[in-house]
Tab-separated table of C-alpha atoms in Angstrom:
chain	number	residue	atom	x	y	z
A	1	MET	CA	-0.067	0.184	-0.210
A	2	SER	CA	1.122	3.629	-0.776
A	3	ALA	CA	1.763	5.918	2.068
A	4	GLU	CA	-1.514	8.004	1.064
A	5	GLY	CA	-3.242	4.640	1.087
A	6	ILE	CA	-2.199	3.651	4.632
A	7	GLU	CA	-2.970	7.158	5.950
A	8	HIS	CA	-6.450	6.879	4.380
A	9	ALA	CA	-7.122	3.073	5.722
A	10	LEU	CA	-5.911	4.085	9.295
A	11	ARG	CA	-8.267	7.122	9.386
A	12	LEU	CA	-11.030	5.019	8.360
A	13	ARG	CA	-10.207	2.001	10.711
A	14	ARG	CA	-10.227	4.548	13.711
A	15	GLU	CA	-13.680	5.922	12.817
A	16	GLU	CA	-14.555	2.326	12.245
A	17	ARG	CA	-13.184	1.089	15.931
A	18	ASP	CA	-14.760	4.056	17.733
A	19	ARG	CA	-18.154	3.578	16.466
A	20	ILE	CA	-17.859	-0.293	16.854
A	21	SER	CA	-16.886	0.524	20.631
A	22	GLY	CA	-19.524	2.658	21.451
A	23	ASP	CA	-22.260	0.395	19.731
A	24	VAL	CA	-20.782	-2.584	22.024
A	25	LEU	CA	-20.682	-0.348	25.157
A	26	ASP	CA	-24.107	0.787	24.235
A	27	LEU	CA	-25.100	-3.029	24.065
A	28	GLU	CA	-23.554	-3.485	27.464
A	29	ALA	CA	-25.161	-0.433	29.296
A	30	HIS	CA	-28.785	-1.797	27.781
A	31	THR	CA	-31.217	-2.652	30.725
A	32	VAL	CA	-32.336	-5.632	29.257
A	33	PHE	CA	-29.008	-6.964	28.596
A	34	ARG	CA	-27.740	-6.186	32.175
A	35	LEU	CA	-30.837	-8.029	33.460
A	36	LEU	CA	-30.209	-11.272	31.807
A	37	ARG	CA	-26.486	-11.274	32.528
A	38	SER	CA	-27.323	-10.521	36.618
A	39	SER	CA	-30.006	-12.621	36.841
A	40	ALA	CA	-30.429	-16.612	36.251
A	41	PRO	CA	-33.134	-16.815	33.459
A	42	ARG	CA	-34.990	-20.323	33.000
A	43	GLY	CA	-36.865	-22.246	30.512
A	44	GLU	CA	-36.610	-20.864	26.733
A	45	THR	CA	-34.967	-17.794	27.705
A	46	ALA	CA	-32.039	-19.479	29.685
A	47	ARG	CA	-31.733	-21.714	26.761
A	48	ARG	CA	-31.255	-18.599	24.317
A	49	TRP	CA	-29.657	-16.761	26.641
A	50	ALA	CA	-26.734	-19.414	26.713
A	51	GLY	CA	-26.031	-18.998	23.078
A	52	VAL	CA	-26.108	-15.462	23.147
A	53	ARG	CA	-23.670	-15.187	26.123
A	54	GLU	CA	-21.165	-16.823	23.907
A	55	ARG	CA	-21.832	-14.749	21.281
A	56	ALA	CA	-21.315	-11.659	23.534
A	57	ALA	CA	-18.167	-12.933	24.767
A	58	LEU	CA	-16.945	-13.622	20.861
A	59	LEU	CA	-18.002	-9.872	20.204
A	60	TRP	CA	-15.634	-8.807	22.853
A	61	ALA	CA	-12.993	-11.022	22.071
A	62	LEU	CA	-12.868	-9.957	18.604
A	63	LEU	CA	-13.252	-6.160	19.455
A	64	ASP	CA	-10.471	-6.354	21.882
A	65	ALA	CA	-8.120	-8.307	19.245
A	66	TYR	CA	-9.475	-5.873	16.217
A	67	ARG	CA	-8.164	-2.840	18.931
A	68	ASP	CA	-4.851	-4.678	19.356
A	69	VAL	CA	-4.295	-4.994	15.773
A	70	LEU	CA	-5.194	-1.308	15.033
A	71	GLU	CA	-2.805	-0.189	18.062
A	72	ARG	CA	0.016	-1.831	16.681
A	73	ALA	CA	-0.570	-0.137	13.360
A	74	GLU	CA	-0.608	2.980	14.770
A	75	ARG	CA	2.570	2.555	16.670
A	76	ILE	CA	4.330	1.546	13.552
A	77	ALA	CA	2.847	4.340	11.646
A	78	THR	CA	3.996	7.042	14.307
A	79	GLY	CA	7.441	5.309	14.610
A	80	ALA	CA	7.994	5.425	10.770
A	81	ARG	CA	9.008	9.281	8.983
A	82	ARG	CA	7.401	8.467	6.039
A	83	PRO	CA	6.146	4.972	5.402
A	84	GLY	CA	6.263	3.489	2.015
A	85	THR	CA	9.103	5.365	0.703
A	86	GLY	CA	11.714	6.177	3.921
A	87	ASP	CA	10.678	3.164	5.420
A	88	ARG	CA	9.900	0.167	3.322
A	89	ARG	CA	9.782	-2.240	6.134
A	90	ALA	CA	7.039	-0.400	8.016
A	91	ALA	CA	5.079	-0.071	5.101
A	92	VAL	CA	5.025	-3.811	4.114
A	93	GLU	CA	4.196	-4.475	8.358
A	94	LEU	CA	1.312	-1.815	7.858
A	95	THR	CA	0.043	-3.529	4.671
A	96	ALA	CA	0.094	-6.978	6.365
A	97	LEU	CA	-2.137	-5.801	9.562
A	98	LEU	CA	-4.442	-3.438	7.322
A	99	THR	CA	-5.207	-6.322	5.027
A	100	GLY	CA	-4.194	-9.741	6.185
A	101	PRO	CA	-5.361	-12.355	8.784
A	102	ALA	CA	-3.826	-10.254	11.434
A	103	VAL	CA	-7.074	-10.499	13.992
A	104	ARG	CA	-6.056	-13.286	16.150
A	105	LEU	CA	-8.359	-14.897	18.504
A	106	ALA	CA	-6.630	-17.016	21.181
A	107	PRO	CA	-7.417	-20.517	21.650
A	108	GLU	CA	-10.377	-21.447	24.008
A	109	VAL	CA	-8.719	-22.337	27.297
A	110	ARG	CA	-10.221	-25.871	28.046
A	111	PRO	CA	-10.009	-28.100	31.101
A	112	VAL	CA	-6.888	-30.109	31.837
A	113	GLU	CA	-8.187	-33.202	30.750
A	114	GLN	CA	-9.352	-31.874	27.137
A	115	ARG	CA	-5.962	-30.509	26.324
A	116	SER	CA	-2.854	-31.325	24.231
A	117	LEU	CA	0.758	-30.376	24.696
A	118	LEU	CA	0.838	-29.478	20.781
A	119	ALA	CA	0.185	-26.278	19.761
A	120	THR	CA	-3.435	-25.153	19.327
A	121	PRO	CA	-3.297	-22.263	16.717
A	122	GLY	CA	-6.043	-19.411	17.267
A	123	GLU	CA	-8.719	-18.299	14.501
A	124	ARG	CA	-7.318	-15.703	12.437
A	125	PHE	CA	-9.325	-12.773	10.448
A	126	THR	CA	-8.499	-9.528	8.367
A	127	LEU	CA	-9.860	-6.347	10.005
A	128	ASP	CA	-13.009	-6.877	7.145
A	129	GLU	CA	-13.571	-10.498	8.604
A	130	ALA	CA	-13.394	-9.332	12.127
A	131	VAL	CA	-16.187	-6.505	11.387
A	132	ALA	CA	-18.287	-8.674	9.905
A	133	ALA	CA	-18.031	-11.640	12.605
A	134	MET	CA	-18.540	-8.941	15.205
A	135	ASP	CA	-21.683	-7.577	13.023
A	136	SER	CA	-23.145	-11.276	13.164
A	137	ALA	CA	-22.658	-11.877	17.092
A	138	PHE	CA	-23.854	-8.082	17.669
A	139	ARG	CA	-27.191	-8.838	15.798
A	140	ASP	CA	-27.682	-12.160	17.345
A	141	VAL	CA	-27.324	-10.555	20.823
A	142	THR	CA	-29.496	-7.681	20.108
A	143	ALA	CA	-32.134	-10.022	18.621
A	144	LEU	CA	-32.545	-11.647	21.644
A	145	ILE	CA	-32.910	-8.243	23.485
A	146	SER	CA	-35.515	-7.400	21.168
A	147	ALA	CA	-37.673	-10.289	21.717
A	148	VAL	CA	-37.475	-10.013	25.726
A	149	ASP	CA	-37.941	-6.333	25.508
A	150	ALA	CA	-40.793	-6.922	23.303
A	151	VAL	CA	-42.150	-9.499	25.655
A	152	TRP	CA	-41.771	-7.003	28.624
A	153	SER	CA	-43.153	-3.943	27.125
A	154	ALA	CA	-45.918	-5.691	26.092
A	155	VAL	CA	-46.980	-7.115	29.075
A	156	LEU	CA	-45.425	-5.591	31.980
A	157	PRO	CA	-47.065	-2.342	31.913
A	158	ARG	CA	-50.469	-4.255	31.879
A	159	LEU	CA	-49.124	-6.163	35.110
A	160	ASP	CA	-48.533	-3.338	36.388
A	161	THR	CA	-52.249	-1.911	35.996
A	162	ALA	CA	-53.579	-4.964	37.455
A	163	ALA	CA	-51.081	-4.363	40.530
A	164	ALA	CA	-52.627	-0.792	40.806
A	165	ALA	CA	-55.962	-1.699	40.860
A	166	ALA	CA	-55.156	-4.257	43.486
A	167	ASP	CA	-53.335	-1.540	45.788
A	168	ALA	CA	-56.598	0.600	45.275
A	169	ALA	CA	-58.912	-2.249	46.275
A	170	ARG	CA	-56.200	-2.816	49.342
A	171	ARG	CA	-56.442	0.795	50.995
A	172	LEU	CA	-59.929	1.190	50.249
A	173	LEU	CA	-60.511	-2.384	52.036
A	174	ARG	CA	-58.094	-1.203	54.691
A	175	ASP	CA	-59.968	2.017	55.517
A	176	LEU	CA	-63.301	-0.573	55.669
A	177	GLY	CA	-61.585	-2.588	58.263
A	178	SER	CA	-62.239	-5.644	55.963
A	179	GLY	CA	-60.556	-8.182	53.772
A	180	ASP	CA	-61.000	-10.337	50.694
A	181	PRO	CA	-59.549	-13.820	49.711
A	182	ALA	CA	-59.863	-12.965	46.305
A	183	LEU	CA	-57.710	-9.938	46.415
A	184	ASP	CA	-55.264	-11.746	48.430
A	185	ALA	CA	-55.188	-14.770	45.668
A	186	CYS	CA	-55.018	-11.962	42.831
A	187	GLU	CA	-52.252	-10.161	44.646
A	188	ARG	CA	-49.837	-13.462	44.747
A	189	GLU	CA	-50.804	-14.123	41.091
A	190	ILE	CA	-49.780	-10.879	39.993
A	191	GLU	CA	-46.407	-11.460	41.870
A	192	ARG	CA	-46.141	-15.162	40.297
A	193	LEU	CA	-46.535	-13.735	37.046
A	194	ARG	CA	-44.291	-10.839	37.524
A	195	GLU	CA	-41.517	-13.659	38.504
A	196	GLU	CA	-42.423	-15.532	35.511
A	197	LEU	CA	-41.771	-12.853	33.266
A	198	ARG	CA	-38.446	-11.463	34.892
A	199	ALA	CA	-36.983	-15.261	34.584
A	200	ASP	CA	-38.290	-16.700	31.537
A	201	PRO	CA	-40.079	-14.029	29.367
A	202	LEU	CA	-39.508	-15.795	26.055
A	203	GLY	CA	-41.328	-18.824	27.675
A	204	ALA	CA	-44.456	-17.482	28.991
A	205	GLY	CA	-46.664	-18.056	25.502
A	206	SER	CA	-50.246	-18.290	25.313
A	207	ALA	CA	-50.503	-19.722	28.983
A	208	GLY	CA	-48.720	-16.433	30.055
A	209	ALA	CA	-51.035	-13.974	27.963
A	210	GLN	CA	-54.112	-16.058	29.303
A	211	ALA	CA	-53.290	-15.900	32.987
A	212	LEU	CA	-52.522	-12.038	32.431
A	213	GLU	CA	-55.890	-11.712	31.156
A	214	ARG	CA	-57.169	-13.689	34.309
A	215	VAL	CA	-55.418	-11.513	36.717
A	216	LEU	CA	-56.456	-8.278	35.117
A	217	ALA	CA	-60.021	-9.163	35.066
A	218	ASP	CA	-59.772	-10.559	38.804
A	219	ALA	CA	-58.064	-7.075	39.746
A	220	GLY	CA	-60.650	-5.255	38.079
A	221	ARG	CA	-63.453	-6.936	39.936
A	222	VAL	CA	-61.795	-6.816	43.491
A	223	ARG	CA	-61.177	-2.993	42.936
A	224	ALA	CA	-64.962	-2.613	41.833
A	225	ARG	CA	-66.169	-4.757	45.143
A	226	ALA	CA	-64.359	-2.813	47.500
A	227	GLU	CA	-65.386	0.611	45.784
A	228	ARG	CA	-69.045	-0.384	45.918
A	229	ALA	CA	-68.393	-1.511	49.342
A	230	ALA	CA	-66.572	2.174	50.008
A	231	ALA	CA	-69.567	3.933	48.117
A	232	LEU	CA	-72.161	1.558	50.068
A	233	ARG	CA	-70.588	2.640	53.544
A	234	ARG	CA	-70.858	6.252	52.760
A	235	GLU	CA	-74.340	6.227	51.344
A	236	TYR	CA	-75.930	3.175	53.334
A	237	GLY	CA	-78.912	5.178	54.042
A	238	ALA	CA	-80.046	6.186	50.741
A	239	HIS	CA	-79.157	2.687	49.150
A	240	ARG	CA	-81.372	0.999	52.000
A	241	GLU	CA	-84.110	3.292	51.326
A	242	ALA	CA	-84.236	2.619	47.661
A	243	LEU	CA	-83.830	-0.955	48.358
A	244	GLY	CA	-86.993	-0.803	50.484
A	245	ARG	CA	-88.928	1.066	47.815
A	246	LEU	CA	-87.750	-2.144	45.433
A	247	VAL	CA	-88.933	-4.889	47.753
A	248	ALA	CA	-92.175	-3.157	48.362
A	249	ARG	CA	-92.620	-2.570	44.500
A	250	ALA	CA	-92.040	-6.169	44.018
A	251	ALA	CA	-94.536	-7.108	47.121
A	252	GLY	CA	-96.958	-4.724	45.222
A	253	ALA	CA	-96.433	-6.170	42.185
A	254	GLU	CA	-96.928	-9.927	43.498
A	255	GLU	CA	-100.189	-8.984	45.236
A	256	GLU	CA	-101.745	-7.297	41.961
A	257	ALA	CA	-100.810	-10.368	40.071
A	258	ARG	CA	-102.747	-12.494	42.690
A	259	ARG	CA	-105.688	-10.252	42.442
A	260	ALA	CA	-105.883	-10.480	38.572
A	261	ARG	CA	-105.508	-14.294	39.202
A	262	ASP	CA	-108.699	-14.310	41.183
A	263	LEU	CA	-110.368	-12.143	38.614
A	264	VAL	CA	-109.539	-14.074	35.760
A	265	LEU	CA	-110.748	-17.195	37.655
A	266	VAL	CA	-114.522	-15.867	38.029
A	267	LYS	CA	-114.727	-14.453	34.393
A	268	ILE	CA	-112.353	-16.852	32.300
A	269	ALA	CA	-113.483	-20.449	31.981
A	270	SER	CA	-110.343	-22.815	32.646
A	271	PRO	CA	-107.402	-20.203	31.441
A	272	ALA	CA	-104.014	-21.223	31.097
A	273	LEU	CA	-102.870	-19.330	34.061
A	274	PRO	CA	-99.268	-18.103	34.013
A	275	ASP	CA	-97.109	-18.893	37.186
A	276	LEU	CA	-97.442	-16.248	39.924
A	277	PRO	CA	-93.882	-15.395	41.796
A	278	GLY	CA	-94.214	-15.377	45.371
A	279	GLN	CA	-90.982	-13.755	46.744
A	280	ALA	CA	-91.829	-11.147	48.625
A	281	PRO	CA	-91.366	-12.577	52.097
A	282	LEU	CA	-88.164	-14.212	51.057
A	283	LEU	CA	-86.742	-10.941	49.731
A	284	ARG	CA	-87.969	-8.921	53.332
A	285	GLY	CA	-86.285	-11.707	55.105
A	286	ARG	CA	-83.107	-10.936	53.031
A	287	LEU	CA	-83.603	-7.112	53.782
A	288	ALA	CA	-84.043	-7.809	57.590
A	289	ALA	CA	-80.458	-9.889	57.371
A	290	LEU	CA	-78.721	-7.150	55.418
A	291	ASP	CA	-79.761	-4.538	58.013
A	292	ALA	CA	-78.609	-6.694	60.748
A	293	LEU	CA	-75.254	-6.495	59.293
A	294	VAL	CA	-75.087	-2.696	59.691
A	295	PRO	CA	-75.834	-0.567	63.225
A	296	GLY	CA	-78.869	0.903	63.225
A	297	GLY	CA	-80.052	-1.662	60.567
A	298	ALA	CA	-82.864	0.680	58.201
A	299	SER	CA	-82.467	3.734	60.214
A	300	ALA	CA	-79.029	3.691	59.923
A	301	PRO	CA	-77.635	7.257	58.331
A	302	GLY	CA	-76.337	7.627	54.925
A	303	ARG	CA	-73.182	9.240	56.691
A	304	ALA	CA	-72.421	9.562	60.295
A	305	ALA	CA	-71.908	13.055	61.927
A	306	SER	CA	-68.619	14.456	61.334
A	307	ALA	CA	-66.489	16.232	63.620
A	308	PRO	CA	-64.226	19.256	62.388
A	309	ASP	CA	-61.453	17.170	62.111
A	310	GLY	CA	-62.650	14.518	59.961
A	311	THR	CA	-63.638	11.871	62.384
A	312	ASP	CA	-67.143	10.882	63.187
A	313	GLU	CA	-68.966	10.196	66.658
A	314	ARG	CA	-67.341	6.375	66.931
A	315	GLY	CA	-63.810	7.651	66.284
A	316	ARG	CA	-61.793	8.390	63.512
A	317	ALA	CA	-62.868	7.331	60.130
A	318	GLY	CA	-65.630	5.126	61.846
A	319	ARG	CA	-63.134	3.090	63.679
A	320	ALA	CA	-63.184	1.831	67.401
A	321	PRO	CA	-60.069	2.884	69.639
A	322	ASP	CA	-58.248	-0.507	68.539
A	323	GLY	CA	-58.253	0.661	65.019
A	324	THR	CA	-61.137	-2.018	63.526
A	325	ASP	CA	-64.193	-1.080	62.038
A	326	GLU	CA	-67.055	-1.056	64.195
A	327	ARG	CA	-69.560	-2.123	61.750
A	328	GLY	CA	-67.507	-5.498	61.644
A	329	GLY	CA	-65.698	-4.769	58.769
A	330	ARG	CA	-68.478	-6.517	56.841
A	331	TRP	CA	-69.193	-3.669	54.519
A	332	LEU	CA	-67.798	-5.741	51.390
A	333	GLU	CA	-70.414	-8.734	52.511
A	334	CYS	CA	-73.019	-5.958	52.712
A	335	ALA	CA	-72.167	-4.690	48.970
A	336	GLU	CA	-72.717	-7.959	47.858
A	337	LEU	CA	-75.516	-8.894	49.393
A	338	LEU	CA	-77.367	-5.648	48.457
A	339	ALA	CA	-76.568	-5.899	44.676
A	340	GLU	CA	-77.699	-9.667	44.822
A	341	LEU	CA	-80.990	-8.203	46.714
A	342	GLU	CA	-81.626	-5.449	44.180
A	343	HIS	CA	-81.242	-8.191	41.415
A	344	ALA	CA	-83.736	-10.240	43.011
A	345	ALA	CA	-86.146	-7.858	43.734
A	346	GLU	CA	-86.253	-6.282	40.518
A	347	GLN	CA	-86.752	-9.747	38.732
A	348	ALA	CA	-89.219	-10.502	41.204
A	349	ALA	CA	-91.117	-7.416	40.084
A	350	ARG	CA	-90.564	-7.580	36.663
A	351	ARG	CA	-92.047	-11.369	36.750
A	352	ALA	CA	-94.886	-10.330	38.626
A	353	GLU	CA	-95.904	-7.272	36.414
A	354	GLU	CA	-95.762	-9.695	33.428
A	355	ALA	CA	-97.714	-12.417	35.073
A	356	THR	CA	-100.194	-9.479	35.504
A	357	GLY	CA	-100.189	-8.369	32.086
A	358	ALA	CA	-100.501	-11.610	30.666
A	359	LEU	CA	-103.792	-12.178	33.238
A	360	ARG	CA	-105.431	-8.809	32.205
A	361	GLU	CA	-104.776	-9.952	28.502
A	362	LEU	CA	-107.310	-12.413	29.265
A	363	ILE	CA	-109.823	-10.345	30.171
A	364	ALA	CA	-108.862	-7.885	27.279
A	365	ARG	CA	-109.413	-10.783	24.949
A	366	ARG	CA	-113.006	-11.120	26.206
A	367	ASP	CA	-113.532	-7.252	25.714
A	368	GLU	CA	-112.360	-6.926	23.000
A	369	LEU	CA	-114.508	-10.057	21.475
A	370	ARG	CA	-117.729	-8.503	22.924
A	371	GLY	CA	-116.851	-5.314	21.096
A	372	ARG	CA	-116.164	-7.544	17.881
A	373	LEU	CA	-119.555	-9.175	18.133
A	374	GLU	CA	-121.641	-5.827	18.585
A	375	ALA	CA	-119.889	-4.147	15.727
A	376	PHE	CA	-120.724	-7.360	13.548
A	377	HIS	CA	-124.271	-6.979	14.406
A	378	ALA	CA	-124.494	-3.310	13.612
A	379	LYS	CA	-123.498	-4.466	10.321
A	380	ALA	CA	-126.114	-6.868	9.849
A	381	VAL	CA	-128.734	-4.308	10.871
A	382	ARG	CA	-127.154	-1.897	8.486
A	383	LEU	CA	-127.308	-4.333	5.569
A	384	GLY	CA	-131.063	-5.463	6.439
A	385	LEU	CA	-129.885	-9.082	7.824
A	386	ALA	CA	-131.478	-8.400	11.424
A	387	GLU	CA	-134.644	-10.397	10.901
A	388	ASP	CA	-132.739	-13.347	9.666
A	389	ALA	CA	-133.382	-15.856	12.129
A	390	ALA	CA	-130.254	-18.032	11.615
A	391	LEU	CA	-128.119	-14.979	11.931
A	392	ASP	CA	-130.393	-14.019	15.101
A	393	ARG	CA	-129.749	-17.678	16.493
A	394	LEU	CA	-125.509	-17.358	15.953
A	395	TYR	CA	-125.724	-13.931	17.507
A	396	ARG	CA	-127.215	-14.697	20.783
A	397	HIS	CA	-125.445	-17.918	20.875
A	398	ALA	CA	-121.896	-15.875	20.860
A	399	ARG	CA	-123.353	-13.001	22.972
A	400	GLY	CA	-124.617	-15.971	25.724
A	401	LEU	CA	-120.826	-17.065	25.675
A	402	LEU	CA	-119.400	-13.524	25.995
A	403	TRP	CA	-121.321	-12.503	28.614
A	404	THR	CA	-121.668	-15.462	30.959
A	405	ALA	CA	-119.027	-15.848	33.746
A	406	PRO	CA	-116.794	-18.003	33.510
A	407	CYS	CA	-116.748	-17.087	29.789
A	408	ASP	CA	-114.919	-19.804	27.607
A	409	LEU	CA	-112.691	-17.908	25.381
A	410	ARG	CA	-112.130	-20.881	22.910
A	411	GLN	CA	-115.774	-21.026	22.315
A	412	ALA	CA	-116.671	-17.646	22.113
A	413	THR	CA	-113.663	-17.213	19.666
A	414	ALA	CA	-115.390	-19.573	17.146
A	415	ALA	CA	-118.874	-18.168	17.699
A	416	VAL	CA	-117.892	-14.572	16.773
A	417	THR	CA	-115.942	-15.926	13.792
A	418	GLY	CA	-118.873	-17.847	12.834
A	419	TYR	CA	-121.351	-14.938	13.054
A	420	ARG	CA	-119.255	-12.856	10.893
A	421	ARG	CA	-118.739	-15.107	8.275
A	422	ALA	CA	-122.598	-15.916	8.122
A	423	ILE	CA	-123.009	-12.169	7.947
A	424	GLU	CA	-120.431	-12.081	5.215
A	425	GLY	CA	-122.172	-14.548	3.309
A	426	GLY	CA	-125.706	-13.298	3.520
A	427	ALA	CA	-124.804	-9.830	2.257
A	428	ALA	CA	-123.233	-12.022	-0.875
């Protein structure tokens, strides 16, 4: 190589060395790389990390050897006055270092039982071959880092969301003086998933994704339950009053259904009556059981009187001197019972109202037939068929069925239809 070529090559190699060194240092400082190197991965992550760790070691060994060759070249170039002209020998050495297989990897040190007394030559590379080998190793390492980082970036924020929901529920329950086994189980599962993701992110797979979805749903449920319990403690009086009205509505609807049934039994012959719900006594019993969980029962205020410092008459935050909730820490149970009772009362009221509607429909059907019969009779009069004896018999038969209690709706319907058809035939 000429002197100018050597100087140009050295300048390019210096820039290359600095760039590669910076990239490798960035790799070493990467959070995922440091975590993998300092921890003990398991499963699929451990298997892949074992190979990548060797590639990382090769990367550093090649970089060190590359730097050594470049340092030797720079020392020779510095010692020569004019490489290539004044010092032919320096030019030859520099050419060999810059273009030949000057990068040498020391042979791997093996256990004594695997050694030989014969010399083991190390692997040699040109500078370009060393850069290509370093690039390949670098890509292998960063591929694993990217895979692990992708899993952690996708999963850990969602796991943090679940943990935040669980923490919020824990704070609410602590204030309520209550505990929740479901919350305890949820927190244990969050920690288990976090440890699994830390130790083997690549092995989590679909099972880990399903477990994450479950724990997110569980955390949301326990938080919602705690929030309902806290809201109930703040406004129990209003909730209890609304629930009492709902139970009363269900009881009233069932009583109205019974009255409608009694009327139908008198007015309509052998109707297919709908089943009548009888949930009111049970609902009242459940309401009393709910009141028993709360001091003051149905008369409990929605909010205790507060002192200027925010405490109520029973002590700070509604707690006894020993720090426990004087209501037994049962607000979580109260909230669940109240929600269940609300649903049951709403269902009972709806079923009773539907039954009442179905029963009244039978009376409405009879009244409709009465109206149709009279309308057909008026039509017969307008058509001059009022003196027709056969039509008069049909009319009186249908009228007798409809104005007799109990009324047979099937026979009455057939009689009205026959009368209409007779009118239409007579008019023709």
